[in-house]
């Protein structure tokens, strides 16, 4: 079985990059952010909806999928500028091969501590439910790809458990927070995919978001589980090349790097796998705080996360003050007992 190399496109403008992608006949991916319209009339960027006209240019592509732009949305805007309904409107406006559920990434620069990682896993679970429900109403649920998040291998398992997927109707699952991850180690890319390979039913395939090209050689031992990876890493190479030559980063230069990068990924797939032995890392448990107040904080966070996942409260309503007030009630109850 061959892993599909999906080429991330910076835009769908009718120009050199798009024409080269059409000629290459490779599957492609576009970010929701690349299709966004913005206004600065108020002095700051304000989201104005979707540029759906660009999608007309995509008809010649071999296939086109849609990413919700979770990392970009968090890094640039502090969260999604668009609602779930807005995103599903975009997903329904074109026959995408698949569209990814909205999710909340946990890269270290986004989630700086363990509590934030767990919070964002709960938000991802809720976002998947909301996307699934909305997609069902629009008749596009069959094209929705659930996305799981985590830092540790067992985090991804927890996310899967929370999603309660019908695997018979879910042939493909996206694995997020991969693009800045090392290949080895207890939280490495290999450990995550090996763990998912062990716990998922046969036939359920995975898509790795933003996986570095060099990691392909490490994953060849479980290519039976990986349907595809995507990357737009060639854009960074084009930027570096332009800087080194002292020339503008034109679409022609980017298209050249896109074709060269894609060829190199196929070469890696044809090459010999990196010899490795699958390691079974013991699950890491979060320590129970010894201090009664810290125990109350931990319990409050766990209870609030459950409510977020169930949709009883919105994750945007959760504040540090609210967590502390919730914990104070738990703390007083424990003292009273």
Protein backbone atom coordinates (compact mmCIF):
# COMPACT_ATOMS: atom_id res chain seq x y z
CA UNK A 1 0.00 0.00 0.00
CA UNK A 2 1.35 3.43 -0.93
CA UNK A 3 1.10 6.51 1.26
CA UNK A 4 -0.46 9.44 -0.60
CA UNK A 5 1.60 12.62 -0.63
CA UNK A 6 -0.88 15.49 -0.39
CA UNK A 7 0.51 18.86 -1.46
CA UNK A 8 -0.65 21.82 0.59
CA UNK A 9 -1.42 24.82 -1.61
CA UNK A 10 -0.93 28.41 -0.39
CA UNK A 11 -3.92 29.64 -2.41
CA UNK A 12 -6.13 28.74 -5.35
CA UNK A 13 -5.33 31.75 -7.49
CA UNK A 14 -5.36 31.01 -11.19
CA UNK A 15 -1.61 31.14 -11.74
CA UNK A 16 1.67 29.25 -11.86
CA UNK A 17 1.31 27.29 -8.60
CA UNK A 18 -2.15 26.00 -9.38
CA UNK A 19 -1.23 25.15 -12.98
CA UNK A 20 1.82 23.20 -11.80
CA UNK A 21 -0.30 21.26 -9.28
CA UNK A 22 -2.81 20.41 -12.02
CA UNK A 23 -0.02 19.21 -14.31
CA UNK A 24 1.53 17.11 -11.51
CA UNK A 25 -1.78 15.28 -10.94
CA UNK A 26 -1.22 15.02 -7.20
CA UNK A 27 -3.84 15.24 -4.44
CA UNK A 28 -3.90 18.68 -2.86
CA UNK A 29 -5.03 20.40 0.32
CA UNK A 30 -6.19 23.95 0.95
CA UNK A 31 -6.49 25.67 4.33
CA UNK A 32 -9.72 27.44 5.27
CA UNK A 33 -7.57 30.45 6.12
CA UNK A 34 -6.36 30.63 2.51
CA UNK A 35 -9.99 31.04 1.41
CA UNK A 36 -10.80 33.75 3.97
CA UNK A 37 -11.67 37.36 3.20
CA UNK A 38 -10.48 40.07 5.57
CA UNK A 39 -11.10 43.76 6.10
CA UNK A 40 -8.89 46.33 7.84
CA UNK A 41 -11.37 49.19 7.69
CA UNK A 42 -11.52 49.32 11.48
CA UNK A 43 -7.73 49.33 11.82
CA UNK A 44 -7.38 45.63 12.58
CA UNK A 45 -8.02 42.46 10.56
CA UNK A 46 -11.69 41.46 10.67
CA UNK A 47 -12.90 38.21 9.12
CA UNK A 48 -15.44 38.85 6.35
CA UNK A 49 -16.37 35.39 5.11
CA UNK A 50 -15.11 33.11 2.35
CA UNK A 51 -13.65 33.76 -1.07
CA UNK A 52 -15.64 31.02 -2.77
CA UNK A 53 -14.78 32.26 -6.25
CA UNK A 54 -11.29 30.75 -5.97
CA UNK A 55 -12.82 27.28 -5.73
CA UNK A 56 -13.86 27.54 -9.38
CA UNK A 57 -10.15 27.43 -10.26
CA UNK A 58 -9.72 24.04 -8.54
CA UNK A 59 -11.77 21.99 -10.99
CA UNK A 60 -8.70 20.71 -12.83
CA UNK A 61 -6.97 19.33 -9.71
CA UNK A 62 -6.71 15.58 -9.22
CA UNK A 63 -8.42 16.04 -5.84
CA UNK A 64 -8.76 18.78 -3.24
CA UNK A 65 -9.29 18.41 0.50
CA UNK A 66 -9.95 21.07 3.14
CA UNK A 67 -8.18 21.74 6.43
CA UNK A 68 -9.79 23.85 9.17
CA UNK A 69 -6.54 25.79 9.81
CA UNK A 70 -6.52 25.10 13.55
CA UNK A 71 -2.84 25.90 14.12
CA UNK A 72 -2.86 29.05 12.00
CA UNK A 73 -6.08 30.26 13.62
CA UNK A 74 -4.62 29.87 17.10
CA UNK A 75 -1.16 31.23 16.30
CA UNK A 76 -2.36 34.28 14.33
CA UNK A 77 -5.77 35.09 15.76
CA UNK A 78 -5.88 33.39 19.17
CA UNK A 79 -8.72 31.14 18.02
CA UNK A 80 -11.02 30.44 15.09
CA UNK A 81 -12.33 33.68 13.53
CA UNK A 82 -15.19 31.68 11.99
CA UNK A 83 -17.92 29.61 13.63
CA UNK A 84 -18.58 25.92 13.09
CA UNK A 85 -21.51 26.88 10.88
CA UNK A 86 -19.32 29.18 8.80
CA UNK A 87 -16.75 26.42 8.32
CA UNK A 88 -19.37 23.86 7.30
CA UNK A 89 -20.79 26.33 4.78
CA UNK A 90 -17.35 26.36 3.18
CA UNK A 91 -17.08 22.57 3.34
CA UNK A 92 -20.45 22.22 1.59
CA UNK A 93 -19.58 24.69 -1.17
CA UNK A 94 -17.25 22.34 -3.08
CA UNK A 95 -17.00 18.56 -3.55
CA UNK A 96 -13.86 18.22 -1.40
CA UNK A 97 -12.36 14.73 -1.28
CA UNK A 98 -12.52 15.14 2.49
CA UNK A 99 -12.73 18.02 4.91
CA UNK A 100 -11.16 17.91 8.35
CA UNK A 101 -13.11 18.51 11.51
CA UNK A 102 -12.25 21.69 13.41
CA UNK A 103 -9.75 20.89 16.16
CA UNK A 104 -7.55 22.50 18.80
CA UNK A 105 -3.84 21.84 18.30
CA UNK A 106 -1.50 21.22 21.24
CA UNK A 107 1.94 22.14 19.89
CA UNK A 108 4.18 23.41 22.72
CA UNK A 109 4.01 27.00 21.47
CA UNK A 110 0.21 26.84 21.69
CA UNK A 111 -0.37 24.64 24.77
CA UNK A 112 2.44 25.47 27.18
CA UNK A 113 1.49 23.12 30.02
CA UNK A 114 -0.25 19.83 30.69
CA UNK A 115 -3.53 21.41 31.78
CA UNK A 116 -3.80 23.36 28.54
CA UNK A 117 -3.12 20.19 26.54
CA UNK A 118 -5.98 18.40 28.31
CA UNK A 119 -8.28 21.40 27.89
CA UNK A 120 -7.62 21.51 24.16
CA UNK A 121 -8.25 17.76 23.79
CA UNK A 122 -11.68 18.30 25.35
CA UNK A 123 -12.34 21.21 23.00
CA UNK A 124 -11.32 19.01 20.06
CA UNK A 125 -13.80 16.33 21.14
CA UNK A 126 -16.60 18.90 21.31
CA UNK A 127 -15.62 20.46 17.96
CA UNK A 128 -15.74 17.03 16.31
CA UNK A 129 -19.24 16.40 17.65
CA UNK A 130 -20.43 19.82 16.47
CA UNK A 131 -18.91 19.34 13.01
CA UNK A 132 -20.39 15.87 12.71
CA UNK A 133 -23.86 17.07 13.68
CA UNK A 134 -23.74 20.05 11.32
CA UNK A 135 -22.31 17.99 8.47
CA UNK A 136 -25.09 15.45 8.90
CA UNK A 137 -27.69 18.21 8.55
CA UNK A 138 -25.99 19.42 5.35
CA UNK A 139 -25.69 15.92 3.88
CA UNK A 140 -21.86 15.97 3.83
CA UNK A 141 -21.07 13.79 6.85
CA UNK A 142 -19.63 11.11 4.58
CA UNK A 143 -16.81 13.51 3.61
CA UNK A 144 -15.98 14.61 7.17
CA UNK A 145 -12.62 13.40 8.50
CA UNK A 146 -12.51 13.38 12.32
CA UNK A 147 -9.31 14.83 13.80
CA UNK A 148 -7.72 13.67 17.05
CA UNK A 149 -5.28 15.64 19.16
CA UNK A 150 -2.75 14.94 21.87
CA UNK A 151 0.80 15.25 23.11
CA UNK A 152 1.32 11.72 24.44
CA UNK A 153 0.25 8.56 22.61
CA UNK A 154 -2.40 7.88 25.28
CA UNK A 155 -3.79 11.41 24.75
CA UNK A 156 -4.81 10.42 21.24
CA UNK A 157 -6.46 7.29 22.63
CA UNK A 158 -8.39 9.43 25.12
CA UNK A 159 -9.50 11.68 22.26
CA UNK A 160 -10.67 8.65 20.27
CA UNK A 161 -12.61 7.34 23.27
CA UNK A 162 -14.29 10.72 23.64
CA UNK A 163 -15.33 10.81 19.98
CA UNK A 164 -17.10 7.43 20.21
CA UNK A 165 -16.63 6.87 16.49
CA UNK A 166 -18.46 4.27 14.46
CA UNK A 167 -15.36 2.80 12.82
CA UNK A 168 -17.46 1.02 10.24
CA UNK A 169 -18.43 4.47 8.88
CA UNK A 170 -15.12 6.19 9.62
CA UNK A 171 -12.43 4.89 7.25
CA UNK A 172 -10.05 7.84 7.77
CA UNK A 173 -8.97 9.76 10.88
CA UNK A 174 -6.70 12.80 10.96
CA UNK A 175 -3.84 12.96 13.46
CA UNK A 176 -3.06 16.53 14.51
CA UNK A 177 -0.09 18.35 16.07
CA UNK A 178 2.44 16.40 14.00
CA UNK A 179 4.30 19.04 12.03
CA UNK A 180 6.72 20.11 14.81
CA UNK A 181 7.15 16.70 16.41
CA UNK A 182 10.35 14.67 16.65
CA UNK A 183 10.31 11.21 15.12
CA UNK A 184 11.53 9.30 18.19
CA UNK A 185 10.93 9.38 21.93
CA UNK A 186 7.93 8.62 24.17
CA UNK A 187 5.95 11.51 22.63
CA UNK A 188 7.47 11.15 19.18
CA UNK A 189 5.73 10.59 15.90
CA UNK A 190 6.70 6.90 15.81
CA UNK A 191 5.35 6.27 19.32
CA UNK A 192 2.04 7.95 18.48
CA UNK A 193 1.46 6.06 15.23
CA UNK A 194 2.59 2.73 16.69
CA UNK A 195 0.15 3.20 19.57
CA UNK A 196 -2.72 4.09 17.25
CA UNK A 197 -1.86 1.10 15.07
CA UNK A 198 -2.21 -1.18 18.10
CA UNK A 199 -5.58 0.15 19.31
CA UNK A 200 -7.48 0.87 16.09
CA UNK A 201 -9.53 -1.78 14.27
CA UNK A 202 -8.11 -3.20 11.08
CA UNK A 203 -8.94 -1.12 8.03
CA UNK A 204 -9.16 2.26 9.79
CA UNK A 205 -6.59 4.53 8.15
CA UNK A 206 -4.78 7.65 9.34
CA UNK A 207 -3.84 10.98 7.80
CA UNK A 208 -0.84 12.76 9.32
CA UNK A 209 -1.06 16.55 9.26
CA UNK A 210 2.12 18.39 8.37
CA UNK A 211 4.46 15.43 8.75
CA UNK A 212 8.05 16.26 7.83
CA UNK A 213 9.29 14.55 4.72
CA UNK A 214 12.22 12.93 6.54
CA UNK A 215 9.75 11.16 8.85
CA UNK A 216 8.37 9.15 5.95
CA UNK A 217 11.28 6.72 6.14
CA UNK A 218 10.48 6.05 9.81
CA UNK A 219 6.80 5.38 9.09
CA UNK A 220 7.28 2.88 6.30
CA UNK A 221 6.96 0.01 8.76
CA UNK A 222 3.30 0.85 9.34
CA UNK A 223 2.28 2.10 5.90
CA UNK A 224 -0.64 -0.34 6.12
CA UNK A 225 -2.16 2.14 8.59
CA UNK A 226 -1.24 5.49 7.00
CA UNK A 227 -3.34 6.62 4.06
CA UNK A 228 -1.71 9.99 3.53
CA UNK A 229 0.36 12.86 4.83
CA UNK A 230 0.33 16.51 3.82
CA UNK A 231 2.84 19.33 3.96
CA UNK A 232 3.54 22.76 2.60
CA UNK A 233 7.20 22.65 3.67
CA UNK A 234 8.33 23.56 0.17
CA UNK A 235 7.15 27.11 0.85
CA UNK A 236 9.82 27.52 3.51
CA UNK A 237 12.45 26.17 1.13
CA UNK A 238 11.33 28.65 -1.53
CA UNK A 239 11.53 31.51 0.98
CA UNK A 240 15.07 30.48 1.99
CA UNK A 241 16.12 30.12 -1.65
CA UNK A 242 14.77 33.55 -2.53
CA UNK A 243 16.57 35.11 0.44
CA UNK A 244 19.85 33.38 -0.46
CA UNK A 245 19.65 34.58 -4.06
CA UNK A 246 18.42 38.05 -3.14
CA UNK A 247 15.37 37.69 -5.36
CA UNK A 248 11.60 37.93 -4.75
CA UNK A 249 9.74 34.77 -3.74
CA UNK A 250 7.61 34.53 -6.85
CA UNK A 251 4.93 31.94 -7.57
CA UNK A 252 7.21 30.54 -10.28
CA UNK A 253 9.94 29.89 -7.71
CA UNK A 254 7.42 28.39 -5.29
CA UNK A 255 6.05 26.11 -8.02
CA UNK A 256 9.56 24.86 -8.80
CA UNK A 257 10.16 24.01 -5.15
CA UNK A 258 6.73 22.39 -4.88
CA UNK A 259 7.52 20.01 -7.73
CA UNK A 260 11.02 19.25 -6.43
CA UNK A 261 9.75 18.65 -2.89
CA UNK A 262 7.00 16.30 -4.09
CA UNK A 263 9.50 14.31 -6.17
CA UNK A 264 11.74 13.95 -3.12
CA UNK A 265 8.85 12.60 -1.03
CA UNK A 266 8.07 9.94 -3.62
CA UNK A 267 11.77 9.05 -3.69
CA UNK A 268 11.69 8.55 0.09
CA UNK A 269 8.70 6.26 -0.26
CA UNK A 270 10.58 4.18 -2.81
CA UNK A 271 13.71 4.07 -0.67
CA UNK A 272 14.61 1.66 2.10
CA UNK A 273 12.89 2.18 5.44
CA UNK A 274 14.91 3.39 8.39
CA UNK A 275 15.64 0.37 10.54
CA UNK A 276 13.86 0.74 13.84
CA UNK A 277 12.38 -1.39 16.55
CA UNK A 278 8.90 -0.53 17.71
CA UNK A 279 9.05 0.54 21.35
CA UNK A 280 6.24 0.09 23.81
CA UNK A 281 6.25 3.13 26.08
CA UNK A 282 4.38 2.85 29.34
CA UNK A 283 1.48 5.32 29.61
CA UNK A 284 2.40 8.44 31.54
CA UNK A 285 0.00 9.25 34.34
CA UNK A 286 -0.60 12.76 35.56
CA UNK A 287 0.47 12.93 39.23
CA UNK A 288 -2.22 13.49 41.85
CA UNK A 289 -1.47 16.72 43.73
CA UNK A 290 -0.72 16.31 47.43
CA UNK A 291 -2.08 19.72 48.39
CA UNK A 292 -5.89 19.72 48.99
CA UNK A 293 -6.37 23.00 47.11
CA UNK A 294 -4.44 21.71 44.10
CA UNK A 295 -6.55 18.54 44.26
CA UNK A 296 -9.67 20.70 44.10
CA UNK A 297 -8.27 22.61 41.10
CA UNK A 298 -7.53 19.33 39.29
CA UNK A 299 -11.02 17.99 40.02
CA UNK A 300 -12.63 21.24 38.89
CA UNK A 301 -10.74 21.14 35.59
CA UNK A 302 -11.73 17.51 35.00
CA UNK A 303 -15.41 18.23 35.69
CA UNK A 304 -15.41 21.30 33.46
CA UNK A 305 -13.74 19.37 30.62
CA UNK A 306 -16.48 16.73 30.80
CA UNK A 307 -19.11 19.46 30.48
CA UNK A 308 -17.26 20.97 27.50
CA UNK A 309 -17.14 17.59 25.76
CA UNK A 310 -20.85 17.03 26.42
CA UNK A 311 -21.70 20.48 25.05
CA UNK A 312 -23.24 21.63 28.32
CA UNK A 313 -20.93 24.65 28.44
CA UNK A 314 -18.91 26.42 25.76
CA UNK A 315 -15.15 26.18 26.04
CA UNK A 316 -14.94 29.92 25.42
CA UNK A 317 -16.79 30.45 28.71
CA UNK A 318 -14.05 28.79 30.77
CA UNK A 319 -11.82 31.29 32.56
CA UNK A 320 -9.18 30.92 35.26
CA UNK A 321 -11.43 32.73 37.73
CA UNK A 322 -14.30 30.36 36.98
CA UNK A 323 -12.05 27.30 37.49
CA UNK A 324 -10.91 28.71 40.84
CA UNK A 325 -14.48 29.43 41.95
CA UNK A 326 -15.50 25.89 40.93
CA UNK A 327 -12.53 24.51 42.85
CA UNK A 328 -13.42 26.61 45.88
CA UNK A 329 -16.82 24.87 46.08
CA UNK A 330 -15.12 21.46 45.84
CA UNK A 331 -12.58 22.49 48.47
CA UNK A 332 -15.25 23.71 50.91
CA UNK A 333 -17.22 20.46 50.41
CA UNK A 334 -14.12 18.39 51.16
CA UNK A 335 -13.44 20.38 54.33
CA UNK A 336 -17.07 20.02 55.44
CA UNK A 337 -16.86 16.24 55.06
